[in-house]
Short mmCIF file of C-alpha atoms and ligand atoms in Angstrom, two decimals:
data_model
loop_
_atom_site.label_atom_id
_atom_site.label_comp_id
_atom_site.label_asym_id
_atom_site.label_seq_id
_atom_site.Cartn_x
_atom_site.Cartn_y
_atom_site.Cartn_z
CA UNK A 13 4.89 16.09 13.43
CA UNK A 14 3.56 19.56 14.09
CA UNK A 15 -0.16 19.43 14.34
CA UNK A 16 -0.73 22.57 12.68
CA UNK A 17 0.87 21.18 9.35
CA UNK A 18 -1.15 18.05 9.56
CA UNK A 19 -3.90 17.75 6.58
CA UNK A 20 -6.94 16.84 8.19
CA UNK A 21 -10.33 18.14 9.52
CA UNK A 22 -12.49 17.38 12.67
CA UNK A 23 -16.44 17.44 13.14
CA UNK A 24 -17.69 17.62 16.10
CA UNK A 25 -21.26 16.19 14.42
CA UNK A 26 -21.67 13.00 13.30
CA UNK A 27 -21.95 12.14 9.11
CA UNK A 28 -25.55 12.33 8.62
CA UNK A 29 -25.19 8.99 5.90
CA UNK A 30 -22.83 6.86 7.71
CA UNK A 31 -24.81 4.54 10.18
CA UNK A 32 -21.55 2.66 10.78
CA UNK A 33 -19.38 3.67 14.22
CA UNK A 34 -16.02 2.36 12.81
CA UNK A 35 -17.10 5.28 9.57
CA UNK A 36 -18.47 7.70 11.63
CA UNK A 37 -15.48 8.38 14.17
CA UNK A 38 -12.46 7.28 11.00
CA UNK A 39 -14.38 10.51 9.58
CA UNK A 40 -15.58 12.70 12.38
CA UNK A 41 -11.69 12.08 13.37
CA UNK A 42 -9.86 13.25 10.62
CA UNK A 43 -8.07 9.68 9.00
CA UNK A 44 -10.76 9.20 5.75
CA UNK A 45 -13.05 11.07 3.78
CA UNK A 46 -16.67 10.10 2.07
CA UNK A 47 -16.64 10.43 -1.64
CA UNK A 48 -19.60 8.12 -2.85
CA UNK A 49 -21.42 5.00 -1.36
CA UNK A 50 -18.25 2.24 -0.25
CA UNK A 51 -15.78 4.58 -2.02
CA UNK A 52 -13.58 6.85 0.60
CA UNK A 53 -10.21 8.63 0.23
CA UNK A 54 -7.76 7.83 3.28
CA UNK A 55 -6.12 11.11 4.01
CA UNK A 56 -2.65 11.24 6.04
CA UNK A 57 -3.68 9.92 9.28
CA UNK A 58 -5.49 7.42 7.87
CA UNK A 59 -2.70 6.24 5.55
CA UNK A 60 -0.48 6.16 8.54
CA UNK A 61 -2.51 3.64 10.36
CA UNK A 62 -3.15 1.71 6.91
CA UNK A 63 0.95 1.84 6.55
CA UNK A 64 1.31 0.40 10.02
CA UNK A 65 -0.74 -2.47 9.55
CA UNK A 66 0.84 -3.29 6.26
CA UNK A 67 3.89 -3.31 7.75
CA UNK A 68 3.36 -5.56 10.48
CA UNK A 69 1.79 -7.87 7.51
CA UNK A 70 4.71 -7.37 5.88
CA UNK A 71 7.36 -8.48 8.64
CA UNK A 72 5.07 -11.31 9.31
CA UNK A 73 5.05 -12.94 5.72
CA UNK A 74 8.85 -12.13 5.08
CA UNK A 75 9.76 -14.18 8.00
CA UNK A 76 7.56 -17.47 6.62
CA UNK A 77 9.59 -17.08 3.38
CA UNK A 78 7.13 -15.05 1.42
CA UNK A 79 7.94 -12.50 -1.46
CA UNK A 80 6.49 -9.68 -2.17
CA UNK A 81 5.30 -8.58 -5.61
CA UNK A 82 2.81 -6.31 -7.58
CA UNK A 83 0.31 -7.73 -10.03
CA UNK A 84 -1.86 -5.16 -12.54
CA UNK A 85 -5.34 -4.51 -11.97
CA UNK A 86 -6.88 -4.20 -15.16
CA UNK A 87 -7.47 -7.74 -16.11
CA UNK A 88 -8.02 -9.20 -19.60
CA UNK A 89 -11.55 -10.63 -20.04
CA UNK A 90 -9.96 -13.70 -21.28
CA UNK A 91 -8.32 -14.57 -18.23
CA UNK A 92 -11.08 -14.54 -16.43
CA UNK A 93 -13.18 -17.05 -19.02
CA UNK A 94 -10.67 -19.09 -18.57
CA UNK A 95 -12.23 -20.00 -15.36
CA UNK A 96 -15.73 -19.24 -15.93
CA UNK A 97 -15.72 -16.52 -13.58
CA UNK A 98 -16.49 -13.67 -15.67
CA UNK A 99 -20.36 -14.65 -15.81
CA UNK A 100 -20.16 -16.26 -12.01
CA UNK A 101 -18.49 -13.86 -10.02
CA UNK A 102 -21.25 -11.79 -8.84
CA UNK A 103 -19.38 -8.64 -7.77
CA UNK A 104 -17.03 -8.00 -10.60
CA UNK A 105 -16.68 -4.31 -11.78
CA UNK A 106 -16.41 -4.92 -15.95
CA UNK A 107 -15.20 -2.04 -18.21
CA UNK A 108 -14.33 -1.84 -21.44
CA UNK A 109 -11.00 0.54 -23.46
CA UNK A 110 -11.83 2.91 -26.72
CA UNK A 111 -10.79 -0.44 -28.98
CA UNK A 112 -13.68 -2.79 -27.27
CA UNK A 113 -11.65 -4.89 -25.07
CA UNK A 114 -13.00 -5.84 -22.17
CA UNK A 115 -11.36 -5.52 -18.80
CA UNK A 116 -12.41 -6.76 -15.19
CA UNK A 117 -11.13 -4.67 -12.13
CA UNK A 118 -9.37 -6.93 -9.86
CA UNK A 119 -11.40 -8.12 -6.97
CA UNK A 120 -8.77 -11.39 -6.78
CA UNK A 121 -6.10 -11.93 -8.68
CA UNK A 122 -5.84 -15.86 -9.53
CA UNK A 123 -6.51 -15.12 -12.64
CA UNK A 124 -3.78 -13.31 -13.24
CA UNK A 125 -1.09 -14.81 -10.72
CA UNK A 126 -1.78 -18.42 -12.12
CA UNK A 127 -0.84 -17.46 -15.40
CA UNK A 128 2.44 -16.00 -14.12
CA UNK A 129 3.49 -18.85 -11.71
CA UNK A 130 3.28 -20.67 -14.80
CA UNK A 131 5.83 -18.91 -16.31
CA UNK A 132 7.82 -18.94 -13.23
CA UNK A 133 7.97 -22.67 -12.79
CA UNK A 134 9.25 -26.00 -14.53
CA UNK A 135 10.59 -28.34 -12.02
CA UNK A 136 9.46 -29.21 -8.28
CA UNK A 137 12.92 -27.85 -7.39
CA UNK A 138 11.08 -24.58 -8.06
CA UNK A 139 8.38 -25.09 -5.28
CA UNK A 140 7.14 -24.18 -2.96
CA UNK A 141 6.72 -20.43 -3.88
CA UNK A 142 4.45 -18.02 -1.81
CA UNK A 143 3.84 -14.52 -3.35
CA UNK A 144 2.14 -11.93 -2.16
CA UNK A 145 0.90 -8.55 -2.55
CA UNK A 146 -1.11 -5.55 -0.87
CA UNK A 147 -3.00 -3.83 -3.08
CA UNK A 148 -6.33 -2.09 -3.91
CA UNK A 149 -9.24 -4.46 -5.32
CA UNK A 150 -12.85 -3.68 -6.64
CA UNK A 151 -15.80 -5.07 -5.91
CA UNK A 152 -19.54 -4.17 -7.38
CA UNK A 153 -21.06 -4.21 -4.41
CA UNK A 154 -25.28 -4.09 -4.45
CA UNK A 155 -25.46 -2.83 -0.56
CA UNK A 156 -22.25 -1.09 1.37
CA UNK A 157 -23.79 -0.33 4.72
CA UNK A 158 -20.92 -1.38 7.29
CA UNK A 159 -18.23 2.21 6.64
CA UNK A 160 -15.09 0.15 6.07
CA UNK A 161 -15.89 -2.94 6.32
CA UNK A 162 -17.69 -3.63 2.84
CA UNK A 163 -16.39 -1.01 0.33
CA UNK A 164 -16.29 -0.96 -3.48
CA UNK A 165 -12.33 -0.16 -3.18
CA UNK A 166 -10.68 -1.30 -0.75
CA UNK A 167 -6.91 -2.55 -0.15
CA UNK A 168 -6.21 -6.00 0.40
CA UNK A 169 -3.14 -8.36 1.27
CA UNK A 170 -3.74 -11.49 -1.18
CA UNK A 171 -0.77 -14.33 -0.71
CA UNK A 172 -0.66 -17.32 -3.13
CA UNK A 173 0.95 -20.53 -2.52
CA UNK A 174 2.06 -22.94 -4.65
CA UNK A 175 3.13 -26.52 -4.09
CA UNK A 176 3.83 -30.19 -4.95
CA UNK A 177 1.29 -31.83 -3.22
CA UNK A 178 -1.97 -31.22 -1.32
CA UNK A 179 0.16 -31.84 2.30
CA UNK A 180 2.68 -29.41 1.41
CA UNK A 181 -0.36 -27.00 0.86
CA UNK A 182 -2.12 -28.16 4.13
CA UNK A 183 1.13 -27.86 6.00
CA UNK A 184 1.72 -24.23 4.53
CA UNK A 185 -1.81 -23.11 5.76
CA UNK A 186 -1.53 -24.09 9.40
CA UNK A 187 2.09 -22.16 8.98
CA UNK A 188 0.02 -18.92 8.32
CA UNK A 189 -3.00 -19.49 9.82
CA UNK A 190 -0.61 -18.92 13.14
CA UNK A 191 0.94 -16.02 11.45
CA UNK A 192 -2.27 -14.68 11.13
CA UNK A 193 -3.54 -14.52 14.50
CA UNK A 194 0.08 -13.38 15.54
CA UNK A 195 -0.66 -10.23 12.80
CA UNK A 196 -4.06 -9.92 14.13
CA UNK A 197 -2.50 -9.82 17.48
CA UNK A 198 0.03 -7.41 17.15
CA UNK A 199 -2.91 -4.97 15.44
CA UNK A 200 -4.69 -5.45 18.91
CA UNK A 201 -7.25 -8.06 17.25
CA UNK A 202 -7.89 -11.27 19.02
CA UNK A 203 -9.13 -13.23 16.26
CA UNK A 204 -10.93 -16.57 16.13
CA UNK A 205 -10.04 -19.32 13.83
CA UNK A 206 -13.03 -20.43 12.44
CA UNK A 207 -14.15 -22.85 10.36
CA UNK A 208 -16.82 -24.40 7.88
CA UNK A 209 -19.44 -26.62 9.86
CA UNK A 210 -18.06 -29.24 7.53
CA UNK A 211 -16.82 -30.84 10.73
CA UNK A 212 -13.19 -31.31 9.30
CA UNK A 213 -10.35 -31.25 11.56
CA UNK A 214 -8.17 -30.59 8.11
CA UNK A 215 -10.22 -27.50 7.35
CA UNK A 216 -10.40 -26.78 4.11
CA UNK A 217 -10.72 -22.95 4.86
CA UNK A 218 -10.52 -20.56 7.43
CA UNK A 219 -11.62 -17.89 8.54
CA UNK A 220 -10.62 -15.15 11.17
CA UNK A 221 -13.08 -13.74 13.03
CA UNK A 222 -13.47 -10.59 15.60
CA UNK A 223 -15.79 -10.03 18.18
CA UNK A 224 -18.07 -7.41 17.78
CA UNK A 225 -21.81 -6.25 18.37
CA UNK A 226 -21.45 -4.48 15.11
CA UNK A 227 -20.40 -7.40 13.36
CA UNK A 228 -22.27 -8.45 9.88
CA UNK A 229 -21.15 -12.34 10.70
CA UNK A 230 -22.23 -14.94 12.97
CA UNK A 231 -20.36 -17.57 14.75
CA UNK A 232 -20.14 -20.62 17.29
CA UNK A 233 -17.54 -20.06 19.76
CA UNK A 234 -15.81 -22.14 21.86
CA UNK A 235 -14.28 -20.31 24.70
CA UNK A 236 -13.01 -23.90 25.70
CA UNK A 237 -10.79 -24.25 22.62
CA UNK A 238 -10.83 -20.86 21.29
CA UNK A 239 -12.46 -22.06 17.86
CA UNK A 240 -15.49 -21.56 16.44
CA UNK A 241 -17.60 -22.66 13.33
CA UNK A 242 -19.69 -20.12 11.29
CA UNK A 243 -23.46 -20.46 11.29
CA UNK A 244 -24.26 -21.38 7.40
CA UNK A 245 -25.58 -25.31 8.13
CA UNK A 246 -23.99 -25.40 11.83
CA UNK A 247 -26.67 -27.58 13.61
CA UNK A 248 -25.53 -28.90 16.95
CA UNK A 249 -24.50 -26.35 19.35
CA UNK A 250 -21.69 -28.21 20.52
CA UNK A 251 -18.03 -28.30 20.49
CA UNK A 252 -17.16 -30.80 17.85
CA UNK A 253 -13.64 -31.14 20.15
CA UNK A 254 -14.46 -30.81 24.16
CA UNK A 255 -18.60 -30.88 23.68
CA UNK A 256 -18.56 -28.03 25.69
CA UNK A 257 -22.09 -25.68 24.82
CA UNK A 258 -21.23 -23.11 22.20
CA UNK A 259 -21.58 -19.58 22.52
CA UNK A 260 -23.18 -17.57 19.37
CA UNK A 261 -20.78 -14.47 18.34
CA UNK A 262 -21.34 -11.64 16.40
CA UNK A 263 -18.23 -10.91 14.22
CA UNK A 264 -16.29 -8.92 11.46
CA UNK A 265 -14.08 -11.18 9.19
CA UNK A 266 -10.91 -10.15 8.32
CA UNK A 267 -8.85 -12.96 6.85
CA UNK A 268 -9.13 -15.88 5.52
CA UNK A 269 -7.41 -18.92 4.08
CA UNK A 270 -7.94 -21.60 1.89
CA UNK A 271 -6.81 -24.72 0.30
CA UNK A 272 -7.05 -24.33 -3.48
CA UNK A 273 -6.42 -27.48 -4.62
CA UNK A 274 -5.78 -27.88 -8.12
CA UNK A 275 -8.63 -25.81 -9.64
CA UNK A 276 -6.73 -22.85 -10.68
CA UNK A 277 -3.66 -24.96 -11.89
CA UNK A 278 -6.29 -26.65 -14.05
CA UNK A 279 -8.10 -23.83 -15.71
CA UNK A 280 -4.55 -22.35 -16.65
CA UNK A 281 -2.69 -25.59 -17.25
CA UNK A 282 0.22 -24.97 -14.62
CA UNK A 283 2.24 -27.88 -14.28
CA UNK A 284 5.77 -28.99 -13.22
CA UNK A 285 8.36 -31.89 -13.04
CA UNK A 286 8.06 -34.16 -10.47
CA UNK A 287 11.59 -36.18 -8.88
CA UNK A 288 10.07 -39.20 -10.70
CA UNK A 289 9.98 -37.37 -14.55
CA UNK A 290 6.01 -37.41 -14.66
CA UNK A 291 4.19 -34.16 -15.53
CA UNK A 292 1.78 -33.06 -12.50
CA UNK A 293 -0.48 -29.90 -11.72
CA UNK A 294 0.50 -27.88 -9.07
CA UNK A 295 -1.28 -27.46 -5.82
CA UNK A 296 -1.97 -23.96 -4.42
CA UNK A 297 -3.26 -21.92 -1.23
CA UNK A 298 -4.84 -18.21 -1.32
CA UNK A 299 -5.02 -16.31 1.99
CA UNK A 300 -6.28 -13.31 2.49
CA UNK A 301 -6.51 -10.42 4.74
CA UNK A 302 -8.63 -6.86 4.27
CA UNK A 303 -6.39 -3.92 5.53
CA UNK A 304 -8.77 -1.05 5.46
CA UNK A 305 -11.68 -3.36 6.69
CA UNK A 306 -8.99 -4.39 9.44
CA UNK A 307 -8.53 -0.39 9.96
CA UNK A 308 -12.40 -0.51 10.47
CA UNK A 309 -12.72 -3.35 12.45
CA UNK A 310 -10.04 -1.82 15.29
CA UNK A 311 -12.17 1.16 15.73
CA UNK A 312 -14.99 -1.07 16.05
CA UNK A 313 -13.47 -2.96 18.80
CA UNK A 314 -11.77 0.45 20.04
CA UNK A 315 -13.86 3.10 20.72
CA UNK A 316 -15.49 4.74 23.62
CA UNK A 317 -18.24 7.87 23.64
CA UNK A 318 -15.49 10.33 23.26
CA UNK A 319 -13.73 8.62 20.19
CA UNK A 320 -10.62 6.22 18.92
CA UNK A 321 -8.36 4.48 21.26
CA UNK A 322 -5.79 2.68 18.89
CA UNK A 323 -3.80 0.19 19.48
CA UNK A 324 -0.35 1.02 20.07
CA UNK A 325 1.56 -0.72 17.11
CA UNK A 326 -1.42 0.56 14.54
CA UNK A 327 -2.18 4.02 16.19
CA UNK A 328 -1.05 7.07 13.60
CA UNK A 329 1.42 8.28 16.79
CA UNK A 330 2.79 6.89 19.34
CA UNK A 331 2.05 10.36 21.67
CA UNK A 332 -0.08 13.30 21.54
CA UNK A 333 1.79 16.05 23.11
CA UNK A 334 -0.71 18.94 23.87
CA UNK A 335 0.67 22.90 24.70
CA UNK A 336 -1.93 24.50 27.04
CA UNK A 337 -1.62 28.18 26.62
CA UNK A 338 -2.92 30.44 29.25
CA UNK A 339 -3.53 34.51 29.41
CA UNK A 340 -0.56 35.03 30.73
CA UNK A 341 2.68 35.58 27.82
CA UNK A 342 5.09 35.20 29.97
CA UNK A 343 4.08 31.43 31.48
CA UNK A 344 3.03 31.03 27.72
CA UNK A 345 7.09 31.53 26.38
CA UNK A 346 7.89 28.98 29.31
CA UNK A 347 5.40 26.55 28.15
CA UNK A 348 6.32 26.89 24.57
CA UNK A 349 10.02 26.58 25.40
CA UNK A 350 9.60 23.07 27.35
CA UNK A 351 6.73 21.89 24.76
CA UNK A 352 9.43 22.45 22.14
CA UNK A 353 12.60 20.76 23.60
CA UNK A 354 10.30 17.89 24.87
CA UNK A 355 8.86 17.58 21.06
CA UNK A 356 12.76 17.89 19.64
CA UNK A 357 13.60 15.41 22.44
CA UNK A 358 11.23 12.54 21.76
CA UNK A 359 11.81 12.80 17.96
CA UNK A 360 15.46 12.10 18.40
CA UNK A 361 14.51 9.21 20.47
CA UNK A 362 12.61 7.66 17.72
CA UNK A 363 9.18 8.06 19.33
CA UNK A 364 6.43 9.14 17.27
CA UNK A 365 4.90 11.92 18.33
CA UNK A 366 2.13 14.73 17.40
CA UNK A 367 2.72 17.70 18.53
CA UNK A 368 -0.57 20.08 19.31
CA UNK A 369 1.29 23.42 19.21
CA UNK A 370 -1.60 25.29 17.44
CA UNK A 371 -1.53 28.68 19.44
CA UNK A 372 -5.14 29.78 18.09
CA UNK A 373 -6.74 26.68 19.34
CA UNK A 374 -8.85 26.81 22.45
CA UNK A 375 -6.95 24.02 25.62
CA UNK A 376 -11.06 22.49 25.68
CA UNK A 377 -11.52 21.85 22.09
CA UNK A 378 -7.41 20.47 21.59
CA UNK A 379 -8.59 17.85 24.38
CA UNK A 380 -11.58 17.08 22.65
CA UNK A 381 -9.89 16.33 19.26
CA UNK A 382 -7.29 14.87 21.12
CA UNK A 383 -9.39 12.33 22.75
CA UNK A 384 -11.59 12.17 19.47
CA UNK A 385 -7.77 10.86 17.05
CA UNK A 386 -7.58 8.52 20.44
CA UNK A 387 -3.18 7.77 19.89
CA UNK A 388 -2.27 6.32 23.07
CA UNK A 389 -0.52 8.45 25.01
CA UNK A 390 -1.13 12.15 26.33
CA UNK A 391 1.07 14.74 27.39
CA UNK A 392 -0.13 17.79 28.64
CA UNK A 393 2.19 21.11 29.37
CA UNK A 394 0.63 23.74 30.97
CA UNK A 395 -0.21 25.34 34.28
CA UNK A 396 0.75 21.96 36.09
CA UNK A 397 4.02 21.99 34.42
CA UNK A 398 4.79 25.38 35.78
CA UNK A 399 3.72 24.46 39.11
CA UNK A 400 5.31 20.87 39.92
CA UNK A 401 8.28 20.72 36.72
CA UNK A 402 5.99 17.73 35.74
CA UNK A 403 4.24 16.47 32.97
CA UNK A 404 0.50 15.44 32.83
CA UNK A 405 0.11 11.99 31.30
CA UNK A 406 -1.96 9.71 30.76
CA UNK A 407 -3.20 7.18 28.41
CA UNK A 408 -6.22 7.15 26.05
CA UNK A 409 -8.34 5.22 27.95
CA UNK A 410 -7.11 6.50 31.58
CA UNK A 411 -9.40 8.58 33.16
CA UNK A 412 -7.00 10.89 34.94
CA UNK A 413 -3.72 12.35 34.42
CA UNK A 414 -0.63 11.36 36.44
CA UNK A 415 2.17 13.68 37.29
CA UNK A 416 5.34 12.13 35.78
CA UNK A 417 8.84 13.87 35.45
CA UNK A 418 10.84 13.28 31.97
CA UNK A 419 12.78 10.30 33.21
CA UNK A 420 9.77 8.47 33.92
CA UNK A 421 8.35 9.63 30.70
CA UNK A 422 10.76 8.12 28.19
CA UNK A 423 10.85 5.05 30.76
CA UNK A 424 7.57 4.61 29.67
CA UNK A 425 7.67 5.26 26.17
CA UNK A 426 10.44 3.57 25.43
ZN1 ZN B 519 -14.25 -26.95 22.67
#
């Protein structure tokens, strides 16, 4: 994509009411935009990173069997009465049509997915099912401090699982709790599976946990194991598996997954056939993961003084290819010509690419925007290129350019 059609806009000062880094550089950068307290548009390059991680949530859940779906987010007050959570849940944004009813705005949907599963279902020959969606939720948040990691919109993947038996459900969850540290992977993430201090080797929940000063969360790690238990009631510092000291974490959470039970299937009376004719309620999982608190949590892990350095199978392009024009026209047709073919070349090779070909744009402050978006790798044509017939490349984080010619290029890139 050519830069210069790109909708976006730098700063080079900080937000004066963000006190969040993962905020501060998603805006300073150009991928999301303020518009209240825990409310923020995502603009193009912010969507593109969003799109990425669904995607690789996406391929993920497909390939366990899930389905993909779409449920409403205006929910009937009735629904949620049903389960007593339209007095308890704390955060839930209520509103109300020109007739009077009354209508919560999804921050969870088992309320509404329970009722449909019902519908769905009549025989165990019609479980398991596991149905998903990623979608935008709402939560009445008192306090949103953290940029994108507590917002009062946000967009969330929420899968539901349904089954015959509390082991089918158990069995199910360790089936995506590995899924979900291969998704967290593959966005760059090494997350920690941690659990309740319950002490439970069955846990009952999950959650998935990132490293990070910045981190609202605290956790007992076990480098030993690679598990940890969060800190509500955790009283022994100790490994409940090798003994082995624990180490206290500060963490972001951004998944989690849990074994249901029967509750929902009770509230809303969802039942099926078992083999032996008898009537039972159906068991059921919920697992979740927060994609723009994900988005948040990346830059948190993956920044440095000079801005972003995504991840390669999240970042908004695979390669920033930078035109450095000089005084001189003549060099400045050459370096056009080779920025262009170079750009034409590495779109028809599939490789995603951004192409800085702004001509009004000083080389110092494309470099410093450049570095500032952080995609992960750099070309640079210009008076090198001239010189040697080589590109300058490098990666984000690299400190200096290398001298590669365009065989070794696509090597790379490919
Ligand atoms: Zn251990």
């Amino acid at each position: 994509m050519l830069q210069s059609k790109v909708a976006y806009k730098t700063y080079k000062e900080n937000p004066s009411d963000e006190e969040a880094r993962n905020a501060i550089l998603l805006i300073k950068a150009g991928f999301v935009e303020k518009v209240s307290s825990g409310i923020y548009n995502l603009l193009p390059l912010g969507l593109r990173v969003i799109q990425k991680i669904e995607n690789i949530i996406r391929e993920e859940l497909n390939k366990i069997g899930c389905q993909e779906l779409l449920l409403t987010n205006l929910h009937p007050k009735e629904y949620w009465e049903k389960t007593g959570r339209w007095q308890k849940f704390d955060v839930l944004f209520k509103t109300q049509s020109q007739t009077g009813s009354e209508y919560s705005l999804a921050p969870t949907h088992e309320e509404i997915i329970f009722p449909l599963v019902k519908k769905l279902i009549s025989s165990y020959k019609d479980l398991p099912i596991a149905l998903y969606q990623i979608h935008t939720k709402y939560r009445d948040e008192l306090r949103v401090k953290s940029g994108l990691l507590r917002n009062r919109e946000f967009i969330m993947k929420d899968l539901y699982s349904f089954h015959r038996n509390n082991e089918e459900v158990e069995k199910f969850k360790k089936i995506v709790d590995k899924v979900y540290l291969k998704i967290f992977k593959r966005c760059g993430l090494d997350a920690i599976e941690t659990y309740a201090s319950g002490g439970t080797f069955s846990p009952f929940s999950t959650e998935f946990q990132v490293p990070t000063p910045a981190g609202e969360d605290t956790i007992y790690y076990c480098s030993n194991c690679r598990i940890a238990w969060n800190k509500e009631i955790m009283k022994e510092r100790k490994c409940k598996q090798c003994k082995k000291e624990l180490q206290e974490l500060k963490t972001i959470e951004v998944g989690n997954t849990f074994n249901l039970g029967t509750k929902f299937s009770e509230a809303f009376d969802v039942r099926y056939i078992d083999k032996d004719n008898k009537e039972k309620l159906v068991y059921a999982g919920c697992y979740g993961i927060g994609v723009t608190r994900l988005m948040g949590a990346i830059v948190e892990v993956y920044n440095d003084e000079k801005g972003i350095i995504w991840p390669e199978e999240v970042a908004p392009f695979k390669v920033h290819l930078i035109s450095i024009y000089l005084k001189d026209e003549k060099k400045n047709q050459k370096i056009k010509k080779i920025s262009y073919e170079l750009y034409e070349k590495l779109n028809k090779e599939n490789i995603e690419v951004l192409f800085d070909e702004r001509e009004n744009v000083s080389p110092g402050e494309k470099l410093v925007e450049s570095d500032l978006i952080g995609i992960p790798y750099k070309i640079v044509i210009g008076e090198n290129y001239l010189k040697y017939k080589k590109f300058d490349f490098k990666k984000r984080n690299w400190k200096y350019y290398k001298q590669i010619n365009l065989a070794q290029l696509l090597k790379i890139l490919k």
